[in-house]
Structures are given as structure tokens and as C-alpha cells.
Coordinates of N, CA and C and ligand atoms in Angstrom, one line a residue:
X1 N -72.8 -59.3 -27.4 CA -73.3 -58.6 -28.7 C -72.6 -59.2 -29.9
X2 N -73.3 -59.5 -30.9 CA -72.7 -60.0 -32.2 C -72.1 -58.8 -32.9
X3 N -70.9 -59.0 -33.4 CA -70.2 -57.9 -34.2 C -70.6 -58.1 -35.7
X4 N -71.2 -57.0 -36.2 CA -71.7 -57.0 -37.5 C -70.9 -56.1 -38.5
X5 N -69.9 -55.4 -38.0 CA -69.1 -54.6 -38.8 C -67.8 -54.2 -38.1
X6 N -66.8 -53.9 -38.8 CA -65.5 -53.5 -38.2 C -65.1 -52.1 -38.9
X7 N -64.8 -51.2 -38.0 CA -64.4 -49.8 -38.5 C -63.0 -49.6 -38.1
X8 N -62.2 -49.3 -39.1 CA -60.8 -49.1 -38.9 C -60.4 -47.6 -38.9
X9 N -59.5 -47.2 -38.0 CA -58.8 -46.0 -38.2 C -57.8 -46.3 -39.3
X10 N -57.2 -45.2 -40.0 CA -56.3 -45.5 -41.1 C -54.9 -45.4 -40.7
X11 N -54.4 -44.2 -40.5 CA -52.9 -44.0 -40.2 C -52.5 -44.6 -38.9
X12 N -51.5 -45.5 -39.0 CA -51.0 -46.1 -37.8 C -51.8 -47.3 -37.4
X13 N -52.9 -47.6 -38.1 CA -53.8 -48.7 -37.8 C -53.7 -49.7 -39.0
X14 N -54.3 -49.2 -40.2 CA -54.1 -50.0 -41.4 C -52.8 -49.8 -42.0
X15 N -52.1 -48.6 -41.7 CA -50.8 -48.4 -42.2 C -49.8 -48.4 -41.1
X16 N -48.5 -48.7 -41.4 CA -47.5 -48.7 -40.3 C -47.4 -47.3 -39.7
X17 N -47.2 -47.3 -38.4 CA -47.0 -46.0 -37.8 C -45.8 -45.2 -38.3
X18 N -45.9 -43.9 -38.3 CA -44.7 -43.1 -38.6 C -44.7 -42.4 -39.9
X19 N -45.5 -42.8 -40.9 CA -45.5 -42.1 -42.2 C -45.9 -40.7 -42.0
X20 N -47.0 -40.5 -41.2 CA -47.4 -39.1 -40.8 C -46.5 -38.8 -39.5
X21 N -45.6 -37.9 -39.7 CA -44.7 -37.6 -38.6 C -45.3 -36.4 -37.8
X22 N -46.2 -36.7 -36.8 CA -47.0 -35.7 -36.2 C -46.1 -34.6 -35.5
X23 N -45.1 -35.0 -34.7 CA -44.3 -33.9 -34.1 C -43.7 -33.0 -35.2
X24 N -43.2 -33.5 -36.3 CA -42.6 -32.6 -37.3 C -43.7 -31.7 -38.0
X25 N -44.9 -32.3 -38.2 CA -46.0 -31.5 -38.8 C -46.4 -30.4 -37.8
X26 N -46.5 -30.8 -36.6 CA -46.9 -29.8 -35.6 C -45.9 -28.6 -35.6
X27 N -44.6 -29.0 -35.6 CA -43.6 -27.9 -35.6 C -43.8 -27.0 -36.9
X28 N -44.0 -27.6 -38.0 CA -44.2 -26.8 -39.2 C -45.4 -25.9 -39.2
X29 N -46.4 -26.3 -38.4 CA -47.6 -25.6 -38.3 C -47.6 -24.6 -37.2
X30 N -46.6 -24.7 -36.3 CA -46.6 -23.9 -35.1 C -47.6 -24.4 -34.0
X31 N -48.0 -25.6 -34.1 CA -49.0 -26.2 -33.2 C -48.2 -26.8 -32.0
X32 N -48.6 -26.4 -30.8 CA -48.0 -27.0 -29.6 C -48.1 -28.5 -29.6
X33 N -47.0 -29.2 -29.2 CA -46.9 -30.6 -29.2 C -48.1 -31.3 -28.5
X34 N -48.6 -30.7 -27.4 CA -49.7 -31.4 -26.7 C -51.1 -31.1 -27.2
X35 N -51.1 -30.4 -28.4 CA -52.5 -30.1 -28.9 C -52.7 -30.9 -30.2
X36 N -53.9 -31.4 -30.4 CA -54.2 -32.0 -31.7 C -54.3 -31.0 -32.8
X37 N -53.9 -31.4 -34.0 CA -53.7 -30.5 -35.1 C -55.0 -29.8 -35.6
X38 N -56.0 -30.6 -35.8 CA -57.3 -30.0 -36.4 C -57.9 -29.0 -35.4
X39 N -57.8 -29.3 -34.1 CA -58.4 -28.4 -33.1 C -57.6 -27.2 -33.0
X40 N -56.2 -27.3 -33.2 CA -55.4 -26.1 -33.2 C -55.7 -25.2 -34.4
X41 N -55.9 -25.8 -35.5 CA -56.2 -25.0 -36.7 C -57.5 -24.3 -36.5
X42 N -58.5 -24.9 -35.8 CA -59.8 -24.2 -35.5 C -59.6 -22.9 -34.8
X43 N -58.5 -22.8 -34.1 CA -58.4 -21.6 -33.2 C -57.6 -20.5 -34.0
X44 N -57.2 -20.7 -35.2 CA -56.4 -19.8 -36.0 C -57.3 -18.8 -36.8
X45 N -56.8 -17.6 -37.0 CA -57.6 -16.7 -37.9 C -57.7 -17.2 -39.3
X46 N -58.8 -16.9 -40.1 CA -59.1 -17.6 -41.3 C -57.9 -17.6 -42.3
X47 N -57.2 -16.5 -42.5 CA -56.1 -16.4 -43.5 C -55.0 -17.4 -43.2
X48 N -54.6 -17.3 -41.9 CA -53.5 -18.2 -41.5 C -54.0 -19.6 -41.5
X49 N -55.2 -19.9 -41.1 CA -55.7 -21.2 -41.1 C -55.7 -21.8 -42.5
X50 N -56.1 -21.1 -43.5 CA -56.1 -21.6 -44.8 C -54.6 -22.0 -45.3
X51 N -53.7 -21.1 -44.9 CA -52.3 -21.4 -45.2 C -51.8 -22.7 -44.5
X52 N -52.1 -22.8 -43.2 CA -51.7 -24.0 -42.5 C -52.3 -25.3 -42.9
X53 N -53.6 -25.1 -43.3 CA -54.3 -26.3 -43.8 C -53.7 -26.9 -45.1
X54 N -53.2 -25.9 -45.9 CA -52.5 -26.3 -47.1 C -51.2 -27.1 -46.8
X55 N -50.5 -26.6 -45.8 CA -49.3 -27.4 -45.4 C -49.6 -28.8 -44.9
X56 N -50.7 -28.8 -44.1 CA -51.1 -30.1 -43.5 C -51.5 -31.1 -44.7
X57 N -52.3 -30.6 -45.6 CA -52.7 -31.4 -46.8 C -51.5 -31.9 -47.6
X58 N -50.5 -31.1 -47.7 CA -49.3 -31.5 -48.5 C -48.6 -32.6 -47.7
X59 N -48.5 -32.5 -46.4 CA -47.9 -33.5 -45.5 C -48.7 -34.8 -45.6
X60 N -50.0 -34.7 -45.6 CA -50.8 -35.9 -45.7 C -50.6 -36.6 -47.1
X61 N -50.6 -35.8 -48.1 CA -50.3 -36.4 -49.5 C -49.0 -37.1 -49.5
X62 N -48.0 -36.4 -48.9 CA -46.6 -37.0 -48.9 C -46.6 -38.3 -48.2
X63 N -47.2 -38.3 -47.0 CA -47.3 -39.5 -46.2 C -47.9 -40.7 -47.0
X64 N -48.9 -40.3 -47.8 CA -49.6 -41.4 -48.5 C -48.7 -42.0 -49.6
X65 N -47.7 -41.2 -50.0 CA -46.8 -41.8 -51.0 C -45.8 -42.8 -50.4
X66 N -45.5 -42.6 -49.1 CA -44.4 -43.4 -48.5 C -45.0 -44.5 -47.5
X67 N -46.3 -44.4 -47.2 CA -46.8 -45.3 -46.2 C -46.9 -46.8 -46.7
X68 N -46.9 -47.7 -45.8 CA -47.0 -49.1 -46.1 C -48.1 -49.7 -45.3
X69 N -48.7 -50.8 -45.8 CA -49.7 -51.5 -45.0 C -49.1 -51.9 -43.7
X70 N -49.8 -51.8 -42.6 CA -49.3 -52.2 -41.3 C -49.2 -53.7 -41.3
X71 N -48.4 -54.2 -40.3 CA -48.1 -55.6 -40.1 C -49.5 -56.3 -39.9
X72 N -49.7 -57.3 -40.8 CA -51.0 -58.1 -40.6 C -52.2 -57.4 -41.2
X73 N -52.1 -56.2 -41.7 CA -53.3 -55.5 -42.2 C -54.0 -56.2 -43.4
X74 N -53.1 -56.5 -44.4 CA -53.7 -57.2 -45.6 C -54.4 -58.5 -45.2
X75 N -53.7 -59.3 -44.3 CA -54.3 -60.5 -43.9 C -55.6 -60.3 -43.2
X76 N -55.6 -59.4 -42.2 CA -56.8 -59.1 -41.4 C -57.9 -58.7 -42.3
X77 N -57.7 -57.8 -43.2 CA -58.8 -57.3 -44.1 C -59.3 -58.4 -45.0
X78 N -58.4 -59.3 -45.5 CA -58.8 -60.4 -46.3 C -59.6 -61.4 -45.6
X79 N -59.3 -61.7 -44.4 CA -60.1 -62.6 -43.6 C -61.5 -62.1 -43.3
X80 N -61.6 -60.8 -43.0 CA -62.9 -60.2 -42.7 C -63.7 -60.1 -44.0
X81 N -63.0 -59.8 -45.1 CA -63.7 -59.8 -46.4 C -64.3 -61.1 -46.8
X82 N -63.5 -62.2 -46.6 CA -63.9 -63.5 -46.9 C -65.1 -63.9 -46.1
X83 N -65.1 -63.4 -44.8 CA -66.3 -63.7 -44.0 C -67.5 -62.8 -44.2
X84 N -67.3 -61.9 -45.1 CA -68.3 -60.9 -45.5 C -68.8 -60.1 -44.3
X85 N -67.8 -59.7 -43.5 CA -68.1 -58.7 -42.4 C -67.9 -57.3 -43.0
X86 N -68.9 -56.5 -43.0 CA -68.7 -55.1 -43.5 C -67.6 -54.4 -42.8
X87 N -66.8 -53.7 -43.7 CA -65.6 -53.0 -43.2 C -65.7 -51.5 -43.5
X88 N -65.2 -50.6 -42.6 CA -65.2 -49.2 -42.9 C -63.9 -48.6 -42.4
X89 N -63.7 -47.3 -42.9 CA -62.6 -46.5 -42.5 C -63.1 -45.2 -41.9
X90 N -62.6 -44.8 -40.8 CA -62.9 -43.5 -40.2 C -61.6 -42.8 -39.9
X91 N -61.4 -41.6 -40.5 CA -60.1 -41.0 -40.4 C -60.2 -39.5 -40.2
X92 N -59.3 -38.9 -39.5 CA -59.2 -37.5 -39.3 C -58.5 -36.9 -40.5
X93 N -58.1 -37.7 -41.5 CA -57.4 -37.2 -42.7 C -58.5 -37.0 -43.8
X94 N -58.0 -36.9 -45.0 CA -58.9 -36.7 -46.2 C -59.0 -37.9 -47.0
X95 N -59.9 -37.9 -48.0 CA -60.2 -39.1 -48.8 C -59.0 -39.4 -49.8
X96 N -58.5 -38.3 -50.4 CA -57.4 -38.5 -51.4 C -56.2 -39.3 -50.9
X97 N -55.6 -39.0 -49.8 CA -54.5 -39.8 -49.3 C -54.9 -41.2 -49.0
X98 N -56.1 -41.4 -48.5 CA -56.6 -42.8 -48.2 C -56.6 -43.6 -49.5
X99 N -57.2 -43.0 -50.5 CA -57.4 -43.6 -51.8 C -56.0 -44.0 -52.3
X100 N -55.1 -43.0 -52.2 CA -53.7 -43.3 -52.8 C -53.0 -44.4 -52.0
X101 N -53.1 -44.3 -50.7 CA -52.4 -45.3 -49.8 C -53.0 -46.7 -50.0
X102 N -54.3 -46.8 -50.2 CA -54.9 -48.2 -50.4 C -54.5 -48.9 -51.7
X103 N -54.0 -48.1 -52.6 CA -53.5 -48.7 -53.9 C -52.3 -49.6 -53.6
X104 N -51.7 -49.4 -52.5 CA -50.5 -50.2 -52.1 C -50.8 -51.5 -51.4
X105 N -52.1 -51.7 -51.1 CA -52.5 -52.9 -50.4 C -52.8 -54.1 -51.3
X106 N -52.2 -55.2 -51.0 CA -52.4 -56.4 -51.8 C -53.7 -57.1 -51.4
X107 N -54.5 -57.5 -52.4 CA -55.7 -58.3 -52.2 C -56.9 -57.5 -51.7
X108 N -56.7 -56.1 -51.5 CA -57.8 -55.3 -51.0 C -57.8 -54.0 -51.9
X109 N -59.0 -53.6 -52.2 CA -59.2 -52.3 -52.9 C -60.1 -51.4 -52.1
X110 N -60.2 -50.2 -52.5 CA -61.1 -49.2 -51.8 C -62.5 -49.7 -51.9
X111 N -62.9 -50.4 -52.9 CA -64.3 -50.9 -53.0 C -64.6 -52.0 -52.0
X112 N -63.6 -52.5 -51.3 CA -63.9 -53.5 -50.3 C -64.5 -52.9 -49.0
X113 N -64.5 -51.6 -48.9 CA -65.0 -50.9 -47.8 C -66.4 -50.4 -48.0
X114 N -67.2 -50.7 -47.0 CA -68.7 -50.3 -47.2 C -68.9 -48.9 -46.8
X115 N -68.0 -48.3 -46.1 CA -68.1 -46.9 -45.7 C -66.7 -46.3 -45.4
X116 N -66.5 -45.1 -46.0 CA -65.2 -44.4 -45.7 C -65.6 -43.0 -45.3
X117 N -65.3 -42.6 -44.1 CA -65.7 -41.3 -43.6 C -64.5 -40.5 -43.2
X118 N -64.3 -39.3 -43.8 CA -63.1 -38.5 -43.6 C -63.5 -37.2 -42.9
X119 N -62.6 -36.3 -42.6 CA -62.9 -35.0 -42.0 C -63.7 -34.1 -43.0
X120 N -63.7 -34.5 -44.3 CA -64.5 -33.7 -45.2 C -66.0 -34.0 -45.1
X121 N -66.3 -35.1 -44.4 CA -67.7 -35.5 -44.3 C -68.3 -35.5 -42.9
X122 N -67.4 -35.4 -41.9 CA -68.0 -35.6 -40.5 C -67.1 -34.8 -39.6
X123 N -67.6 -34.5 -38.4 CA -66.8 -33.9 -37.4 C -65.7 -35.0 -37.0
X124 N -64.5 -34.5 -36.8 CA -63.4 -35.5 -36.6 C -63.5 -36.2 -35.2
X125 N -63.0 -37.4 -35.1 CA -62.8 -38.0 -33.8 C -62.0 -37.1 -32.9
X126 N -62.3 -37.0 -31.6 CA -63.0 -37.9 -30.8 C -64.5 -37.7 -30.8
X127 N -65.0 -36.8 -31.7 CA -66.5 -36.7 -31.8 C -67.1 -38.0 -32.3
X128 N -68.2 -38.5 -31.8 CA -68.7 -39.8 -32.2 C -69.5 -39.8 -33.5
X129 N -69.7 -38.6 -34.1 CA -70.5 -38.5 -35.3 C -70.1 -39.5 -36.4
X130 N -68.8 -39.6 -36.7 CA -68.3 -40.4 -37.7 C -68.6 -41.9 -37.5
X131 N -68.5 -42.3 -36.2 CA -68.8 -43.7 -35.9 C -70.3 -44.0 -36.1
X132 N -71.1 -43.1 -35.7 CA -72.5 -43.3 -35.8 C -72.9 -43.3 -37.3
X133 N -72.3 -42.4 -38.1 CA -72.5 -42.4 -39.5 C -72.1 -43.7 -40.2
X134 N -71.0 -44.2 -39.9 CA -70.6 -45.5 -40.5 C -71.5 -46.6 -40.2
X135 N -71.9 -46.7 -38.9 CA -72.9 -47.7 -38.5 C -74.2 -47.6 -39.3
X136 N -74.7 -46.3 -39.5 CA -75.9 -46.1 -40.3 C -75.7 -46.5 -41.7
X137 N -74.5 -46.2 -42.3 CA -74.2 -46.6 -43.7 C -74.2 -48.1 -43.9
X138 N -73.7 -48.8 -42.8 CA -73.7 -50.3 -42.8 C -75.0 -50.9 -42.5
X139 N -76.0 -50.1 -42.1 CA -77.3 -50.6 -41.7 C -77.3 -51.4 -40.4
X140 N -76.4 -51.0 -39.5 CA -76.3 -51.7 -38.2 C -76.3 -50.6 -37.1
X141 N -76.4 -51.1 -35.8 CA -76.4 -50.1 -34.8 C -74.9 -50.0 -34.3
X142 N -74.6 -48.8 -33.7 CA -73.2 -48.6 -33.2 C -72.8 -49.7 -32.3
X143 N -73.7 -50.3 -31.5 CA -73.4 -51.3 -30.5 C -72.9 -52.6 -31.2
X144 N -73.2 -52.7 -32.5 CA -72.8 -53.9 -33.3 C -71.5 -53.7 -34.0
X145 N -70.9 -52.5 -33.8 CA -69.7 -52.1 -34.6 C -68.5 -52.2 -33.7
X146 N -67.4 -52.8 -34.2 CA -66.1 -52.9 -33.5 C -65.2 -51.8 -34.1
X147 N -64.7 -50.9 -33.3 CA -63.9 -49.8 -33.8 C -62.5 -50.1 -33.4
X148 N -61.5 -50.0 -34.4 CA -60.1 -50.4 -34.1 C -59.3 -49.2 -34.4
X149 N -58.4 -48.8 -33.5 CA -57.5 -47.7 -33.7 C -56.3 -47.7 -32.8
X150 N -55.3 -46.8 -33.2 CA -54.1 -46.8 -32.4 C -54.0 -45.6 -31.5
X151 N -55.0 -44.7 -31.5 CA -54.9 -43.5 -30.7 C -56.1 -43.3 -29.8
X152 N -55.9 -42.5 -28.7 CA -57.0 -42.3 -27.8 C -58.3 -41.9 -28.4
X153 N -58.2 -41.0 -29.4 CA -59.4 -40.5 -30.1 C -60.3 -41.6 -30.7
X154 N -59.6 -42.6 -31.2 CA -60.3 -43.8 -31.7 C -61.2 -44.4 -30.7
X155 N -60.6 -44.7 -29.5 CA -61.3 -45.3 -28.4 C -62.4 -44.4 -27.9
X156 N -62.1 -43.1 -27.7 CA -63.1 -42.2 -27.2 C -64.3 -42.0 -28.1
X157 N -64.0 -41.9 -29.4 CA -65.2 -41.7 -30.3 C -66.0 -43.0 -30.3
X158 N -65.4 -44.2 -30.3 CA -66.1 -45.4 -30.3 C -67.0 -45.5 -29.0
X159 N -66.5 -45.2 -27.9 CA -67.2 -45.4 -26.6 C -68.4 -44.3 -26.5
X160 N -68.1 -43.1 -27.0 CA -69.1 -42.1 -27.0 C -70.3 -42.5 -27.9
X161 N -70.0 -43.2 -29.0 CA -71.0 -43.6 -29.9 C -71.8 -44.9 -29.5
X162 N -71.2 -45.5 -28.4 CA -71.8 -46.8 -28.0 C -71.3 -48.0 -28.6
X163 N -70.2 -47.9 -29.4 CA -69.6 -49.0 -30.1 C -68.5 -49.7 -29.2
X164 N -68.1 -50.8 -29.7 CA -67.0 -51.5 -29.0 C -65.7 -51.0 -29.5
X165 N -64.7 -50.9 -28.6 CA -63.4 -50.3 -29.0 C -62.3 -51.2 -28.8
X166 N -61.4 -51.3 -29.8 CA -60.2 -52.1 -29.8 C -59.0 -51.1 -29.9
X167 N -58.1 -51.1 -28.9 CA -56.9 -50.3 -29.0 C -55.8 -51.2 -29.6
X168 N -55.2 -50.7 -30.7 CA -54.1 -51.4 -31.3 C -52.8 -50.7 -30.9
X169 N -51.9 -51.4 -30.1 CA -50.7 -50.8 -29.6 C -49.5 -50.9 -30.5
X170 N -49.6 -51.7 -31.5 CA -48.4 -51.9 -32.4 C -47.2 -52.3 -31.6
X171 N -47.4 -52.9 -30.4 CA -46.3 -53.3 -29.6 C -45.7 -52.2 -28.7
X172 N -46.3 -51.0 -28.8 CA -45.8 -49.9 -27.9 C -46.6 -49.8 -26.6
X173 N -46.4 -48.7 -25.9 CA -47.1 -48.5 -24.7 C -48.5 -48.0 -25.0
X174 N -49.5 -48.2 -24.1 CA -50.8 -47.8 -24.3 C -50.8 -46.2 -24.3
X175 N -51.6 -45.7 -25.2 CA -51.7 -44.2 -25.3 C -52.8 -43.6 -24.5
X176 N -53.6 -44.5 -23.8 CA -54.8 -44.0 -23.1 C -54.3 -43.3 -21.8
X177 N -55.1 -42.3 -21.4 CA -54.9 -41.6 -20.1 C -55.9 -42.1 -19.1
X178 N -55.6 -41.9 -17.8 CA -56.5 -42.5 -16.8 C -57.9 -42.0 -16.9
X179 N -58.1 -40.8 -17.4 CA -59.5 -40.3 -17.5 C -60.3 -40.7 -18.7
X180 N -59.6 -41.4 -19.6 CA -60.2 -41.8 -20.8 C -61.1 -43.0 -20.6
X181 N -62.2 -43.2 -21.4 CA -62.9 -44.5 -21.4 C -61.9 -45.6 -21.8
X182 N -62.0 -46.7 -21.2 CA -61.1 -47.8 -21.5 C -61.5 -48.6 -22.7
X183 N -60.6 -49.1 -23.5 CA -61.0 -50.0 -24.7 C -61.6 -51.3 -24.2
X184 N -62.5 -51.9 -25.0 CA -63.0 -53.2 -24.6 C -61.9 -54.3 -24.8
X185 N -61.0 -54.1 -25.8 CA -59.9 -55.0 -26.0 C -58.7 -54.2 -26.4
X186 N -57.5 -54.8 -26.0 CA -56.3 -54.2 -26.5 C -55.5 -55.3 -27.2
X187 N -55.0 -55.0 -28.4 CA -54.3 -56.0 -29.2 C -53.0 -55.3 -29.6
X188 N -51.9 -56.2 -29.8 CA -50.6 -55.6 -30.2 C -50.5 -55.6 -31.7
X189 N -51.2 -56.4 -32.4 CA -51.1 -56.5 -33.9 C -52.4 -56.9 -34.5
X190 N -52.6 -56.5 -35.8 CA -53.9 -56.7 -36.4 C -54.2 -58.2 -36.7
X191 N -53.2 -59.1 -36.7 CA -53.5 -60.5 -36.8 C -54.4 -61.0 -35.7
X192 N -54.4 -60.3 -34.6 CA -55.3 -60.7 -33.5 C -56.7 -60.2 -33.6
X193 N -57.0 -59.4 -34.6 CA -58.4 -58.8 -34.6 C -59.5 -59.8 -35.1
X194 N -59.3 -60.6 -36.1 CA -60.3 -61.5 -36.5 C -60.9 -62.4 -35.4
X195 N -60.0 -62.8 -34.5 CA -60.5 -63.7 -33.4 C -61.5 -62.9 -32.5
X196 N -61.5 -61.6 -32.5 CA -62.5 -60.9 -31.7 C -63.9 -60.8 -32.4
X197 N -63.9 -61.3 -33.6 CA -65.2 -61.3 -34.4 C -65.5 -62.8 -34.7
X198 N -66.0 -63.5 -33.7 CA -66.2 -65.0 -33.9 C -67.3 -65.2 -35.0
X199 N -67.2 -66.3 -35.7 CA -68.1 -66.6 -36.8 C -69.4 -67.1 -36.3
Ligands
MG1 MG1 -54.2 -43.6 -36.1

């Protein structure tokens, strides 16, 4: 299958891991460590949920101030841009922190992305809705989309949508569990991504 578009996760994929300190955020929210944050918030009564969402949003905005482009991210994006391969971002975060963080990327602006889908616009990963929506916005089928991310939910949403999945390990252990769909490719750094999209 020819790859006609690349869809990136944002935090920990296009940015260096760690700016969003998930264990610390979960502690601040009272979210059990083994539960994903958005799904935990869904189980909270409305008043409490609104308060916790505010805390999460503040943490996301703070992370956007300190995050840095991931190793090889600017190069990878520039190569794809030069080859005119449509690029997108799909995140469980919000648009504002993404916009702010992208200002720190050299040679790339928010306008270089053909589609940016956040939790304000779509059901969050691992739901496949965001992947399907980005493919539609690019005018391609999900099968022609390569989805790149550093977390299980990136791979799961990609495979549920029928897209190809790339797990970015950033040099760490694989985060997949035995019951998860397996990624089509595993790479340790973004420099290795353009080679997966042959010209
Ligand atoms: Mg991530």
C-alpha cells in the first residue's frame, strides 16, 4: 500500500517525552496510576470533573511552555514537507498547547499540517474516530495513512481505523501489551520515519 499521508501523535512523539509528567498529573487529579486521565475524568461527578479538567488544562499549558521538539522531529517533518506528503496531528490534548509548542519548531509551522484533530473535535484515542477524520480531511483512505505515536493508544486507534501504525520507542521499552494489536513498524527515533514512506 502506498503511503499518502502521515499522522503524528504530539506529546512524546513530535516533542521530547517528559514535558507532560503523567504520574504527577494523575496524582494531582486523584487518578489511579493505571487509569488513563480522560477516561478517569469521565467517571467523575460534573462539578468535580470541571475542577479537575481545569487542573489538567493548566498542566497541558505549562508543558507547552517547557516542551522541546523531539530528537529528529524537525528534520523528519521537513523531509516529509519537501516531499509534499500530507501531515497531520492527532492528540488527546487541546489545540492551544499544540499551537504554542509548535512555535518552538524550526522550519515548521502549524500551517504545514493538513489536519490537526484534538479532544475538542473528536473522541480521544484509542477510539479510531480521529484517525478516520484526519484521513477524510486529507482526502485519502485510512489504509493509506501512516500513524506514528509513542503510546499504546496511538497504535490501537490506528489499527482500529485500518491505518498503518508505527510505534516510536524513543529508545525505551515497548509500551504495548500482549493483547494489543501490534504495530506494523517499530522505530527508536523519528529520523527513521521517512524511510518508511518510499518516494
Ligand atoms: Mg504521546
